[in-house]
XYZ file of C-alpha atoms in Angstrom:
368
model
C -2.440 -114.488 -5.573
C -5.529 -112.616 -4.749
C -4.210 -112.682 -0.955
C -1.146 -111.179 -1.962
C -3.153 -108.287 -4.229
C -5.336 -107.627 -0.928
C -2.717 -107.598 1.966
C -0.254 -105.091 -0.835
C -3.495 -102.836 -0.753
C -3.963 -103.169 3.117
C -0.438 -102.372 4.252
C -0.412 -99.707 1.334
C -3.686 -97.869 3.225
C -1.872 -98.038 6.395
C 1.234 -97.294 5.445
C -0.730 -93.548 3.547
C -2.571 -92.960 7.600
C 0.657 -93.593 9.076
C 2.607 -90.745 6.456
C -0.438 -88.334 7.249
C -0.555 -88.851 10.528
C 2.885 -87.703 10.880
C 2.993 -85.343 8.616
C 0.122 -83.402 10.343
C 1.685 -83.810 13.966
C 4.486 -82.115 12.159
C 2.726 -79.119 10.683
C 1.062 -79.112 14.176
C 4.093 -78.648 15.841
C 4.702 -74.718 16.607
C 8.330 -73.290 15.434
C 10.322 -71.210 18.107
C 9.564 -67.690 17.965
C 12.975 -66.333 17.271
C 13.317 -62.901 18.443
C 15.502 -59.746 16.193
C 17.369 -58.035 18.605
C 19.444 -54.969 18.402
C 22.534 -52.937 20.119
C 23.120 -49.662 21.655
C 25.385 -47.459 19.659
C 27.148 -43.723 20.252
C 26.023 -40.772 17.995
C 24.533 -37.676 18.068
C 21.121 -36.439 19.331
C 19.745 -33.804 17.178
C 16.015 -32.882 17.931
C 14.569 -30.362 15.795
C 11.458 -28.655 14.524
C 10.449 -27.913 11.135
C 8.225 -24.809 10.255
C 6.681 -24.281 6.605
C 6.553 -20.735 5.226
C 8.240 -18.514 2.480
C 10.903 -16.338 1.608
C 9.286 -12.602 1.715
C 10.878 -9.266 1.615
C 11.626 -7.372 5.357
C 10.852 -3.905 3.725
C 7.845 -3.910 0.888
C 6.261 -1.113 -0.024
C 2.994 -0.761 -2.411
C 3.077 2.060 -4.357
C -0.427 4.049 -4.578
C -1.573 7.398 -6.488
C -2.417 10.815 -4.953
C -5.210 11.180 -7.417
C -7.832 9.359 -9.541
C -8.531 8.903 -12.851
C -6.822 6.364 -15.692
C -3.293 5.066 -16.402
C -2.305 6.604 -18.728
C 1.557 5.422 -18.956
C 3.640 3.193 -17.329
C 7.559 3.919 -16.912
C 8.327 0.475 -15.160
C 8.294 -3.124 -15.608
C 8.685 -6.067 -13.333
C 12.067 -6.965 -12.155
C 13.198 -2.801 -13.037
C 15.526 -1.810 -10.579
C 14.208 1.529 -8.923
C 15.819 4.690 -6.412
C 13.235 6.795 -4.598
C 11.276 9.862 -6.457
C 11.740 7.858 -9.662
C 8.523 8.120 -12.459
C 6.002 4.882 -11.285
C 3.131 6.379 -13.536
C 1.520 8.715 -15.083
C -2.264 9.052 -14.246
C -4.576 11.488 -16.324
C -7.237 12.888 -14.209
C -11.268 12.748 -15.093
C -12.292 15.619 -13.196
C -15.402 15.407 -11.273
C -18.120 17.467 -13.158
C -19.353 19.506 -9.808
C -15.670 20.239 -8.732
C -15.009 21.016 -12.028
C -17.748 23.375 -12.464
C -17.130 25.035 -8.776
C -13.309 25.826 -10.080
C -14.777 27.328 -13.107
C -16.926 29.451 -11.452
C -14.349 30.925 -8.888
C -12.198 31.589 -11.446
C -14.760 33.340 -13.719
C -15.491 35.472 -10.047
C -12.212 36.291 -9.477
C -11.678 37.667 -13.298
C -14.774 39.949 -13.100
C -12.603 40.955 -9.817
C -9.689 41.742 -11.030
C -10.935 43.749 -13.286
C -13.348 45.713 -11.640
C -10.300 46.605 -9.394
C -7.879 46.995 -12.190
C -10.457 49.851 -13.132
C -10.515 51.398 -9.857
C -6.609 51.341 -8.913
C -5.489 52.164 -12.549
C -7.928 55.788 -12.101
C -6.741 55.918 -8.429
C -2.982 55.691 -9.265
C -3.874 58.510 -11.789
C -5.097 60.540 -9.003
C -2.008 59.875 -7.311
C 0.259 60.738 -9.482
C -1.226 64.178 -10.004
C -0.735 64.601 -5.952
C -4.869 64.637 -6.208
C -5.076 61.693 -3.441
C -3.288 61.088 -0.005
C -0.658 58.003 0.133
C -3.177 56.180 2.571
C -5.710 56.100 0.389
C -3.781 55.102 -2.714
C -2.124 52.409 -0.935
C -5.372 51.105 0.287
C -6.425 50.447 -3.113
C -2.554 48.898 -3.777
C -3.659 46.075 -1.140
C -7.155 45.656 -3.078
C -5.279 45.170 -6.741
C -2.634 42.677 -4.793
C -5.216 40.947 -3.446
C -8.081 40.609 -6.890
C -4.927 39.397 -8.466
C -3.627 37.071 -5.948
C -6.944 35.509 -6.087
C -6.816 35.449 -9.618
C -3.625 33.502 -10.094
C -5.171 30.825 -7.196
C -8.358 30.045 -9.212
C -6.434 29.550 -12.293
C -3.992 27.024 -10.281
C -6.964 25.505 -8.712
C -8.973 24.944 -12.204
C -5.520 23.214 -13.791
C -5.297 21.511 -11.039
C -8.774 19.798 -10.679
C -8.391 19.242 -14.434
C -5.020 18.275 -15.304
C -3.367 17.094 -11.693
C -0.497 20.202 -12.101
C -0.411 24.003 -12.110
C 1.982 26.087 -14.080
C 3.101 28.412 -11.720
C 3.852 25.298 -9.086
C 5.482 22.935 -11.459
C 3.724 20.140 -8.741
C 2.092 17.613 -10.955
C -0.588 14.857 -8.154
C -0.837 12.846 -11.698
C 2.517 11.486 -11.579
C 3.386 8.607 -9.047
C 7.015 8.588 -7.513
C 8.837 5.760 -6.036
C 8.463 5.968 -2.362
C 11.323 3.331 -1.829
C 14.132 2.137 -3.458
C 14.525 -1.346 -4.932
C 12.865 -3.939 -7.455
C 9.608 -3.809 -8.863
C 8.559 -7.313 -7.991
C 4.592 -6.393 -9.406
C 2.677 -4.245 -11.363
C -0.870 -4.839 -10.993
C -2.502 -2.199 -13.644
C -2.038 -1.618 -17.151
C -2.154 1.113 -19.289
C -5.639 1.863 -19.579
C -7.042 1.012 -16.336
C -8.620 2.970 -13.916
C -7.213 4.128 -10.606
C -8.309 5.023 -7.284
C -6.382 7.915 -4.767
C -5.035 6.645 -1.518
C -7.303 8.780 1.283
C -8.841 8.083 4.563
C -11.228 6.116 3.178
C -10.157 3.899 1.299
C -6.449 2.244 0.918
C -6.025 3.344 -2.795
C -5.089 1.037 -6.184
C -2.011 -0.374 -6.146
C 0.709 0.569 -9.297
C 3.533 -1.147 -8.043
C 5.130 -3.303 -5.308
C 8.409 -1.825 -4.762
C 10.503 -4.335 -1.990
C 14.924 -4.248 -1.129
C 15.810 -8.123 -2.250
C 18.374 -7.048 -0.272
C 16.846 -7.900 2.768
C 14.721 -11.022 2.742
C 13.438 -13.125 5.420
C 11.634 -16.385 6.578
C 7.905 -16.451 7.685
C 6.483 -19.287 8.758
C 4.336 -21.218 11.220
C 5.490 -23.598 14.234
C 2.929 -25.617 16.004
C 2.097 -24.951 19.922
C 3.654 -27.920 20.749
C 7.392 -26.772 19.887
C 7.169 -22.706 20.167
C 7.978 -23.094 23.713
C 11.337 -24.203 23.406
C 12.321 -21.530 20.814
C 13.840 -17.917 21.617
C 15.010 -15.302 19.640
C 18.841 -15.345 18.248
C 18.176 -19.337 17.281
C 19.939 -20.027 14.052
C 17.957 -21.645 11.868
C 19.056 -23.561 8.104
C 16.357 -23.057 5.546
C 15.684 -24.922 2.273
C 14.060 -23.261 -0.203
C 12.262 -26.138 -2.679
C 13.133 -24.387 -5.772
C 16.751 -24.095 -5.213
C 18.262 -27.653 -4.866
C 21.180 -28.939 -2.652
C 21.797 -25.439 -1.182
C 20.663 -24.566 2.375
C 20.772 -20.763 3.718
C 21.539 -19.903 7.261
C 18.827 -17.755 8.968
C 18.721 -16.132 12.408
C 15.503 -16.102 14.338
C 14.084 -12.403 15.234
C 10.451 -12.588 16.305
C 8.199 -15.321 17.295
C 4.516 -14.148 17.075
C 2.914 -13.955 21.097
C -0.483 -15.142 19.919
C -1.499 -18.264 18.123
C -3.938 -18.298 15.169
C -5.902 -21.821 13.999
C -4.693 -23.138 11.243
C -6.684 -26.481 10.169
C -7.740 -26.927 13.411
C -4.075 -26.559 14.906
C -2.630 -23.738 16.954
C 0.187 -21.970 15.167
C 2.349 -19.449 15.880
C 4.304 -17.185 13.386
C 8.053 -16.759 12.869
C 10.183 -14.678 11.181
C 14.194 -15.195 10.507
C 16.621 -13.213 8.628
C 18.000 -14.906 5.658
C 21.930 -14.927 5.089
C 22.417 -14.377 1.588
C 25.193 -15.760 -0.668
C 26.936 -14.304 -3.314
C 25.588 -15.773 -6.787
C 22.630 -16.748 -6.078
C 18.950 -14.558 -6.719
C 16.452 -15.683 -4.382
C 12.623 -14.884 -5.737
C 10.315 -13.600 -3.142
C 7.528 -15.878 -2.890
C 8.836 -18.801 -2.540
C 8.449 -21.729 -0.421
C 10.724 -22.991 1.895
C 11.248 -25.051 5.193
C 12.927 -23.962 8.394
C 15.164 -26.480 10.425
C 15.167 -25.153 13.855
C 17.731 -26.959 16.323
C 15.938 -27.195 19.568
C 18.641 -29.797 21.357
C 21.688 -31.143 20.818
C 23.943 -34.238 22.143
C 27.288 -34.998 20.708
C 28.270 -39.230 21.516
C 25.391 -40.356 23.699
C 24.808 -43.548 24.245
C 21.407 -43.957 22.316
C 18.636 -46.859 21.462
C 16.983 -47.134 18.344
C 13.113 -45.919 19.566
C 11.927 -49.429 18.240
C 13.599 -51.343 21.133
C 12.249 -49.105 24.165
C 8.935 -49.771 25.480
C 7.218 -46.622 26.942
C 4.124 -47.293 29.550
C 2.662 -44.557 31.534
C 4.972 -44.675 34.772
C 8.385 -46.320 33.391
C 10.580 -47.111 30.378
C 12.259 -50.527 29.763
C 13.844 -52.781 27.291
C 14.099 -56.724 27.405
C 17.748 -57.368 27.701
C 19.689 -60.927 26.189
C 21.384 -62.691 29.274
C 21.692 -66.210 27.139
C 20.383 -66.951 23.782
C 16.291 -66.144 23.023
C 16.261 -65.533 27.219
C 15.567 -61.792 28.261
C 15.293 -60.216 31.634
C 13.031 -56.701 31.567
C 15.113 -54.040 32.694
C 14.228 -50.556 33.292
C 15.762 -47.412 31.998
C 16.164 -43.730 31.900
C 15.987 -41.764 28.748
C 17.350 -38.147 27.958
C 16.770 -36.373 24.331
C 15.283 -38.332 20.954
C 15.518 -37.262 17.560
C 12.507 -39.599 16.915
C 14.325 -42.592 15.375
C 17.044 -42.610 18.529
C 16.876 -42.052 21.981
C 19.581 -41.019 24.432
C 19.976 -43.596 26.981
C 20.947 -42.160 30.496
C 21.843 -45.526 32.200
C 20.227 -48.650 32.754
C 21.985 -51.020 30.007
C 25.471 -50.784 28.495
C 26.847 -50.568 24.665
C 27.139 -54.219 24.356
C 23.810 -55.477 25.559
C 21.515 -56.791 22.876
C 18.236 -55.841 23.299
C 14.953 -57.302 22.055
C 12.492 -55.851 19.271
C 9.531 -55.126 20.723
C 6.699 -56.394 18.485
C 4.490 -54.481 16.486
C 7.161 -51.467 17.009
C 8.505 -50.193 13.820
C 12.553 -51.017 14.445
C 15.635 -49.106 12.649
C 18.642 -50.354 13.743
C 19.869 -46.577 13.094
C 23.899 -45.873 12.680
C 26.674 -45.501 14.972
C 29.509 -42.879 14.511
C-alpha cells in the first residue's frame, strides 16, 4: 500500500514537470507578426493653408477734436448709424490763462483804438461836410476808421474764440466734432465729463469715436514663411468666423505683406482678403476667424494613405503583397499630399495591398 501511495506521488511530480515544461516551450514560442496592410484608392488632393486673423473694417476712421478742453455732450452711441458732418461731440473749451489774457488785452487795445479814431474821423467828416477839408484828406481818415474797426471786430472774434471755441460773426464753432466719414460707430472711448486733447503736429489727439463702413470688411491675418510663397493675389479664399457656426464666407485675396515680422519665434507674413457678404447676416468687427487658402488641387488621383509610404532622404517606397505576409520593396513617385493622402504618380496600381509601416500613424482614408 505504501508503494502504491509513493509511486501515485512520483508519477504525479513528473507528470506537473512534464505540463510545465510544455507549457513554457509554448509561451516561448514567438507568434507570427501579422502585418495590417492597406489599398490605394481615387479621390481628390486638396492641399491647403490655414492663416489665423480677424474680420476688420477696410475703411476706419477715428474721430479726433480740433480743440481741447472737456466733453461736455455726447450725440452718439455705439452701433448709431452716422453720414459725414453729423454732431460727434460737443467739447467746452478751458482756455489757457496766458492766451486768454493776450486776447483780452488786444481787444481792450483795439477799443481804446477805435475810439480814439472814432473821435478824429467823426470831427474830420464835420470838416468835410462844411467843404473845410480836401477829399484826400477826409478819405485818408475813412481808411483809418475802416481799419480801428476792422481790428475791433477781429479781437472780439479772437477773445470768443479762445474762450468759447465759436465767434458770432463766423457762426464756425472748433468745439463741436463732425463725422469725418460715414458709417457705424463701432466705439466711443470718452464719456461725458472727460477731458480731451486737440489733434496737432504733436501729438495724435483723443479719440471720440471710431467711425468704420461694415459695408466693407475684410480678413487680416498671418501665414507662415513656409506657405506665402505659393500664394498670389486674386486667390479665393473660404473663411470661418468662430462665432458664426456652420456658415463659411468667400473671400478674395488682395495683398500679401512683402516683409515678414516674428511672431513667437516664427516668420509671418500678413494678409488681407475681401470678405463676400451675405444677405442676413451682421458680421461684428473684431472677430476671429480662420482663412482656408487652396494652394493645389487634384480631382481622381490615384493616392496612398501617408501611413503606408516610407520617405528616406534620396527615395520613396512602399512594401508591396505578392503572396500572403510576403512583400517585395518597391519604389515610387509621389505628386501633391493633403497630409493624410498622397498622390501616387506610378510605381504600384489600385489593387496592390500595401504594408503599414510600423510606428507610422495609418488612416486608411476614403475613396470617392
Amino acid at each position: 500500500m505504501k508503494k502504491i501511495i509513493v509511486t501515485i506521488v512520483v508519477l504525479g511530480i513528473l507528470a506537473l514537470f512534464v505540463w510545465t515544461g510544455v507549457f513554457l516551450y509554448r509561451q516561448s514560442e514567438q507568434k507570427p507578426i501579422v502585418f495590417e496592410t492597406g489599398q490605394p484608392l481615387i479621390t481628390n488632393i486638396i492641399q491647403k493653408t490655414i492663416a489665423t486673423g480677424s474680420i476688420v473694417p477696410k475703411k476706419q476712421i477715428a474721430i479726433k477734436p480740433r480743440v481741447s478742453g472737456i466733453v461736455e455732450e455726447l450725440f452718439v452711441n455705439p452701433g448709431d448709424l452716422v453720414k459725414t458732418g453729423q454732431k460727434i461731440a460737443e467739447i467746452k473749451i478751458i482756455p489757457n490763462i496766458v492766451t486768454l489774457n493776450d486776447a483780452e488785452t488786444q481787444l481792450d487795445k483795439a477799443k481804446i483804438n477805435y475810439d480814439a479814431e472814432k473821435i478824429v474821423f467823426d470831427r474830420e467828416k464835420q470838416l468835410y461836410d462844411q467843404k473845410v477839408i480836401a477829399d484826400a484828406e477826409y478819405t485818408q481818415e475813412v481808411s483809418k476808421m475802416d481799419l480801428a474797426k476792422a481790428d475791433l471786430q477781429s479781437s472780439t472774434n479772437n477773445l470768443q474764440l479762445v474762450q468759447n471755441g465759436a465767434s458770432k460773426q463766423s457762426g464756425q464753432s472748433s468745439n463741436i466734432v463732425y463725422s469725418t466719414s460715414e458709417g457705424m460707430v463701432l466705439d466711443v472711448p470718452v464719456k461725458k465729463g472727460s477731458s480731451v486733447i486737440e489733434s496737432n503736429t504733436f501729438n495724435d489727439g483723443t479719440t471720440i469715436a471710431d467711425v468704420a463702413d461694415m459695408n466693407q470688411l475684410m480678413f487680416q491675418g498671418n501665414v507662415d514663411e513656409s506657405e506665402v510663397g505659393k500664394l498670389k493675389i486674386g486667390m479665393p479664399i473660404n473663411i470661418v468666423i468662430a462665432a458664426i457656426e456652420n456658415k463659411t464666407f468667400h473671400a478674395t485675396l488682395e495683398y500679401i505683406a512683402p516683409q515678414g515680422t516674428t511672431v513667437q519665434g516664427a516668420i509671418q507674413f500678413e494678409v488681407r482678403a475681401t470678405v463676400k457678404q451675405e444677405g442676413g447676416t451682421f458680421i461684428r468687427a473684431g472677430y476671429s476667424a480662420n482663412a482656408e487658402i487652396v494652394l493645389a488641387k487634384k480631382d481622381s488621383v490615384l493616392a496612398l494613405p501617408e501611413g503606408l509610404v516610407v520617405f528616406k532622404i534620396d527615395s520613396t517606397f512602399v512594401d508591396v503583397e505578392t503572396k500572403p505576409q510576403t512583400f517585395v520593396r518597391t519604389y515610387i513617385k509621389t505628386g501633391l499630399s493633403d497630409g493624410v493622402n498622397i498622390e501616387i504618380l506610378h510605381g504600384i496600381q489600385l489593387k496592390d495591398k500595401i504594408k503599414k509601416q510600423e510606428g507610422i500613424p495609418f488612416n486608411p482614408g476614403t475613396t470617392n
